[in-house]
CSV table of C-alpha atoms in Angstrom, one decimal:
chain,number,residue,atom,x,y,z
A,781,SER,CA,57.8,52.3,114.5
A,782,GLN,CA,55.6,54.5,112.4
A,783,THR,CA,52.0,53.6,111.6
A,784,ILE,CA,49.3,55.3,109.6
A,785,HIS,CA,45.5,54.9,110.2
A,786,GLN,CA,42.8,55.8,107.8
A,787,TRP,CA,39.1,55.6,108.3
A,788,PRO,CA,36.4,54.8,107.4
A,789,ALA,CA,37.6,51.9,105.2
A,790,THR,CA,34.4,52.0,103.1
A,791,LEU,CA,31.7,54.6,102.7
A,792,VAL,CA,28.6,54.9,100.6
A,793,GLN,CA,27.1,58.4,100.5
A,794,PRO,CA,24.3,60.0,98.5
A,795,VAL,CA,25.0,62.8,96.1
A,796,GLY,CA,25.0,66.1,97.8
A,797,SER,CA,25.9,64.8,101.2
A,798,PRO,CA,29.0,65.8,103.2
A,799,LEU,CA,32.2,63.8,103.4
A,800,SER,CA,34.9,63.4,106.1
A,801,LEU,CA,37.8,61.0,105.8
A,802,GLU,CA,40.4,61.0,108.5
A,803,CYS,CA,44.0,60.0,108.7
A,804,THR,CA,46.4,59.9,111.6
A,805,VAL,CA,50.1,59.0,111.8
A,806,GLU,CA,51.8,57.6,114.8
A,807,GLY,CA,55.4,57.3,115.8
A,808,THR,CA,56.7,60.4,114.0
A,809,SER,CA,56.7,64.1,114.3
A,810,ASN,CA,56.1,66.9,111.7
A,811,PRO,CA,55.5,64.5,108.8
A,812,ASN,CA,54.5,65.7,105.3
A,813,LEU,CA,51.0,64.4,104.7
A,814,TYR,CA,49.2,63.6,101.5
A,815,TRP,CA,45.8,62.7,100.1
A,816,TYR,CA,45.6,60.8,96.8
A,817,ARG,CA,42.7,59.5,94.8
A,818,GLN,CA,42.8,56.4,92.7
A,819,ALA,CA,40.0,56.1,90.2
A,820,ALA,CA,39.1,52.6,89.0
A,821,GLY,CA,41.7,51.3,86.6
A,822,ARG,CA,43.8,54.4,86.8
A,823,GLY,CA,46.9,55.6,88.6
A,824,LEU,CA,47.2,57.8,91.6
A,825,GLN,CA,46.4,61.5,91.6
A,826,LEU,CA,47.8,63.8,94.3
A,827,LEU,CA,44.9,65.9,95.7
A,828,PHE,CA,46.4,67.7,98.7
A,829,TYR,CA,49.6,67.9,100.7
A,830,SER,CA,50.6,69.5,103.9
A,831,VAL,CA,54.0,70.4,105.4
A,832,GLY,CA,52.6,71.5,108.8
A,833,ILE,CA,49.6,72.3,110.9
A,834,GLY,CA,47.2,74.5,109.0
A,835,GLN,CA,49.3,74.5,105.8
A,836,ILE,CA,47.4,72.9,102.9
A,837,SER,CA,48.4,72.9,99.2
A,838,SER,CA,45.9,71.8,96.6
A,839,GLU,CA,47.2,70.1,93.5
A,840,VAL,CA,44.0,70.0,91.5
A,841,PRO,CA,40.8,72.1,91.6
A,842,GLN,CA,37.9,70.1,92.7
A,843,ASN,CA,34.9,69.6,95.0
A,844,LEU,CA,37.1,68.5,98.0
A,845,SER,CA,39.1,70.3,100.7
A,846,ALA,CA,41.6,69.2,103.3
A,847,SER,CA,42.6,70.3,106.7
A,848,ARG,CA,45.4,69.6,109.2
A,849,PRO,CA,44.2,70.5,112.7
A,850,GLN,CA,47.0,68.7,114.5
A,851,ASP,CA,50.5,67.7,113.5
A,852,ARG,CA,49.7,64.1,112.7
A,853,GLN,CA,46.1,64.4,111.6
A,854,PHE,CA,44.9,65.0,108.1
A,855,ILE,CA,41.2,65.3,107.1
A,856,LEU,CA,39.7,65.2,103.6
A,857,SER,CA,36.2,66.8,103.4
A,858,SER,CA,33.5,67.8,101.0
A,859,LYS,CA,30.4,69.9,101.7
A,860,LYS,CA,28.4,68.3,98.8
A,861,LEU,CA,29.5,65.1,97.1
A,862,LEU,CA,29.3,64.6,93.4
A,863,LEU,CA,29.1,61.2,91.6
A,864,SER,CA,32.6,61.9,90.2
A,865,ASP,CA,34.0,61.9,93.7
A,866,SER,CA,33.7,58.2,93.9
A,867,GLY,CA,37.0,56.4,94.2
A,868,PHE,CA,39.7,55.0,96.4
A,869,TYR,CA,41.3,57.6,98.6
A,870,LEU,CA,44.7,57.1,100.1
A,871,CYS,CA,46.4,59.0,102.8
A,872,ALA,CA,50.2,59.0,102.9
A,873,TRP,CA,53.1,60.4,104.9
A,874,LYS,CA,56.8,61.0,104.7
A,875,VAL,CA,59.5,62.6,106.9
A,876,SER,CA,63.1,62.8,105.6
A,877,GLY,CA,64.1,61.8,102.1
A,878,ASN,CA,61.5,61.0,99.5
A,879,THR,CA,60.0,57.7,100.5
A,880,ILE,CA,56.3,57.9,101.0
A,881,TYR,CA,54.2,55.4,103.0
A,882,PHE,CA,50.6,54.8,102.4
A,883,GLY,CA,47.5,54.0,104.5
A,884,GLU,CA,45.1,51.2,103.8
A,885,GLY,CA,42.8,53.4,101.8
A,886,SER,CA,39.1,54.4,101.9
A,887,TRP,CA,36.6,53.3,99.3
A,888,LEU,CA,34.0,56.0,98.6
A,889,THR,CA,31.0,55.3,96.5
A,890,VAL,CA,28.7,58.2,95.8
A,891,VAL,CA,25.2,57.1,94.8
B,14,ALA,CA,60.3,66.9,84.0
B,15,GLN,CA,60.0,63.3,84.8
B,16,SER,CA,57.9,60.4,83.5
B,17,VAL,CA,57.4,56.8,84.1
B,18,THR,CA,56.2,54.1,81.6
B,19,GLN,CA,55.2,50.7,82.7
B,20,LEU,CA,55.4,48.8,79.5
B,21,ASP,CA,52.8,46.1,80.3
B,22,SER,CA,49.3,46.8,81.8
B,23,HIS,CA,48.9,43.1,82.5
B,24,VAL,CA,51.4,40.3,83.0
B,25,SER,CA,50.4,36.6,83.5
B,26,VAL,CA,52.8,33.9,84.7
B,27,SER,CA,52.4,30.5,86.1
B,28,GLU,CA,53.1,29.8,89.8
B,29,GLY,CA,56.8,28.9,90.2
B,30,THR,CA,58.0,30.7,87.1
B,31,PRO,CA,60.0,34.0,87.0
B,32,VAL,CA,58.3,37.4,87.1
B,33,LEU,CA,59.4,40.4,85.1
B,34,LEU,CA,57.6,43.7,85.3
B,35,ARG,CA,59.1,46.4,83.1
B,36,CYS,CA,59.5,50.1,83.9
B,37,ASN,CA,61.2,52.9,82.0
B,38,TYR,CA,61.7,56.4,83.3
B,39,SER,CA,62.9,59.8,82.2
B,40,SER,CA,64.3,62.3,84.6
B,41,SER,CA,66.2,65.6,84.4
B,42,TYR,CA,68.2,64.8,87.5
B,43,SER,CA,69.5,61.7,89.3
B,44,PRO,CA,66.3,60.0,90.2
B,45,SER,CA,65.1,57.9,93.1
B,46,LEU,CA,63.0,55.0,92.0
B,47,PHE,CA,60.5,52.9,93.8
B,48,TRP,CA,58.3,49.9,93.3
B,49,TYR,CA,55.0,49.6,95.3
B,50,VAL,CA,52.6,46.7,95.4
B,51,GLN,CA,48.8,47.1,95.9
B,52,HIS,CA,46.7,44.1,96.8
B,53,PRO,CA,42.9,44.4,96.1
B,54,ASN,CA,41.2,47.1,98.2
B,55,LYS,CA,44.4,47.8,100.1
B,56,GLY,CA,46.9,50.7,100.3
B,57,LEU,CA,50.3,50.7,98.5
B,58,GLN,CA,53.1,48.9,100.2
B,59,LEU,CA,56.7,49.8,99.5
B,60,LEU,CA,58.5,46.8,97.9
B,61,LEU,CA,61.9,48.4,97.3
B,62,LYS,CA,63.7,51.6,96.4
B,63,TYR,CA,66.7,52.8,94.6
B,64,THR,CA,68.4,56.0,95.9
B,65,SER,CA,71.8,56.1,94.1
B,66,ALA,CA,73.5,53.3,96.1
B,67,ALA,CA,73.8,49.8,94.7
B,68,THR,CA,72.2,49.4,91.3
B,69,LEU,CA,70.7,46.0,92.2
B,70,VAL,CA,68.1,46.6,94.9
B,71,LYS,CA,66.6,43.8,97.0
B,72,GLY,CA,63.2,44.2,98.4
B,73,ILE,CA,60.6,42.3,100.4
B,74,ASN,CA,59.0,39.0,99.4
B,75,GLY,CA,61.9,38.0,97.2
B,76,PHE,CA,61.6,40.8,94.7
B,77,GLU,CA,64.5,42.8,93.3
B,78,ALA,CA,65.1,45.5,90.7
B,79,GLU,CA,68.1,46.7,88.8
B,80,PHE,CA,68.7,50.3,88.0
B,81,LYS,CA,70.2,50.7,84.5
B,82,LYS,CA,71.0,54.3,83.7
B,83,SER,CA,72.0,53.6,80.2
B,84,GLU,CA,68.7,52.0,79.4
B,85,THR,CA,66.7,54.3,81.8
B,86,SER,CA,65.0,51.2,83.2
B,87,PHE,CA,64.1,49.8,86.6
B,88,HIS,CA,62.6,46.4,85.9
B,89,LEU,CA,61.2,44.4,88.8
B,90,THR,CA,61.9,40.7,89.0
B,91,LYS,CA,61.3,37.6,91.1
B,92,PRO,CA,62.8,34.2,90.4
B,93,SER,CA,59.7,32.2,91.3
B,94,ALA,CA,56.1,33.5,91.4
B,95,HIS,CA,53.8,32.7,94.3
B,96,MET,CA,50.0,32.9,94.2
B,97,SER,CA,50.2,35.7,96.9
B,98,ASP,CA,52.1,37.9,94.4
B,99,ALA,CA,48.9,38.5,92.4
B,100,ALA,CA,48.4,42.3,92.8
B,101,GLU,CA,48.9,45.6,91.1
B,102,TYR,CA,52.5,47.0,90.9
B,103,PHE,CA,53.4,50.6,90.5
B,104,CYS,CA,56.8,52.0,89.4
B,105,VAL,CA,57.4,55.5,90.8
B,106,VAL,CA,60.1,58.0,90.1
B,107,SER,CA,61.2,61.0,92.1
B,108,ASP,CA,63.9,63.5,91.2
B,109,LEU,CA,63.2,65.9,94.1
B,110,PRO,CA,65.3,65.4,97.3
B,111,GLY,CA,62.4,66.4,99.4
B,112,GLY,CA,60.1,69.3,99.8
B,113,GLY,CA,56.4,69.7,100.2
B,114,ALA,CA,54.9,68.3,97.1
B,115,ASP,CA,55.4,64.6,96.8
B,116,GLY,CA,57.8,65.1,93.8
B,117,LEU,CA,56.6,61.7,92.6
B,118,THR,CA,55.4,60.5,89.3
B,119,PHE,CA,53.5,57.2,89.3
B,120,GLY,CA,53.3,54.7,86.5
B,121,LYS,CA,49.9,53.5,85.5
B,122,GLY,CA,50.4,50.1,87.1
B,123,THR,CA,50.9,46.5,86.0
B,124,HIS,CA,48.4,43.9,87.0
B,125,LEU,CA,50.2,40.7,87.8
B,126,ILE,CA,48.2,37.5,87.4
B,127,ILE,CA,49.5,34.2,88.7
B,128,GLN,CA,48.2,31.1,87.1
B,129,PRO,CA,48.0,27.9,89.2
C-alpha cells in the first residue's frame, strides 16, 4: 500500500533563517506531488505541484520554493523565512484519477 | 469555474445524536466530490468520494454523503455521533479528470464539536 512521510512534524525557526521540509511517498511510481499551506482558521492553499522529477509549478508567488530531486521526493524550501510563512504545511500525492492523499503535516512557527 | 460552500463554520451535536454537515457546490462539468476529515494537528484523511457512480456514498467511520445534482449539494451525515468525530471537515470539488494541478477547490471547513 502507499504511504506518505513528511518531516519534521514541528519546526520553530527565526526570521531570516532557511527552511527545508521534506516529503517522500512509498508504494507508488511517478506520482503527482503537492505542497499546501493551511493558515490558522483558513482553508488550504496550493503552493506547488510537480508531475515529474525536476518539474515544478508554482501556484502563488511567495518566499518559498520547491524541488523534486527524485521521483518520490518533494522538498519545500526557503532561503530566508518571513513571519508570514508560519503555518501548517501539507504534502500530498495522487496517481490516477483525482483523489489526493495527504501527509501528516508540518507545523512551522517563524519567530 | 467551480466553487464550494460549506454552510456552517461550526456544528455542535451531542454524543449519540445525528450529524449533518452541509456542502453546496458549483461546477461547469460533472464533478467529483470529496469529504476529508482533519483531526487537530494532523493531515487530511479521505472520508469518502463521489465519482459519478452511486449517488449515496458510504465512507469510513460510519459517515455517508448523498450527491444531489438538482440541489447541487453533497451533505455529509452520520446517524450517531461519537466523541472521536470531533474534528474539522472539508468538502472538496474537482471537475478535472486529472492533470498536473490538483484541480481541486476546498471548502473553508466545518468544525464539528461533540458534546458529552
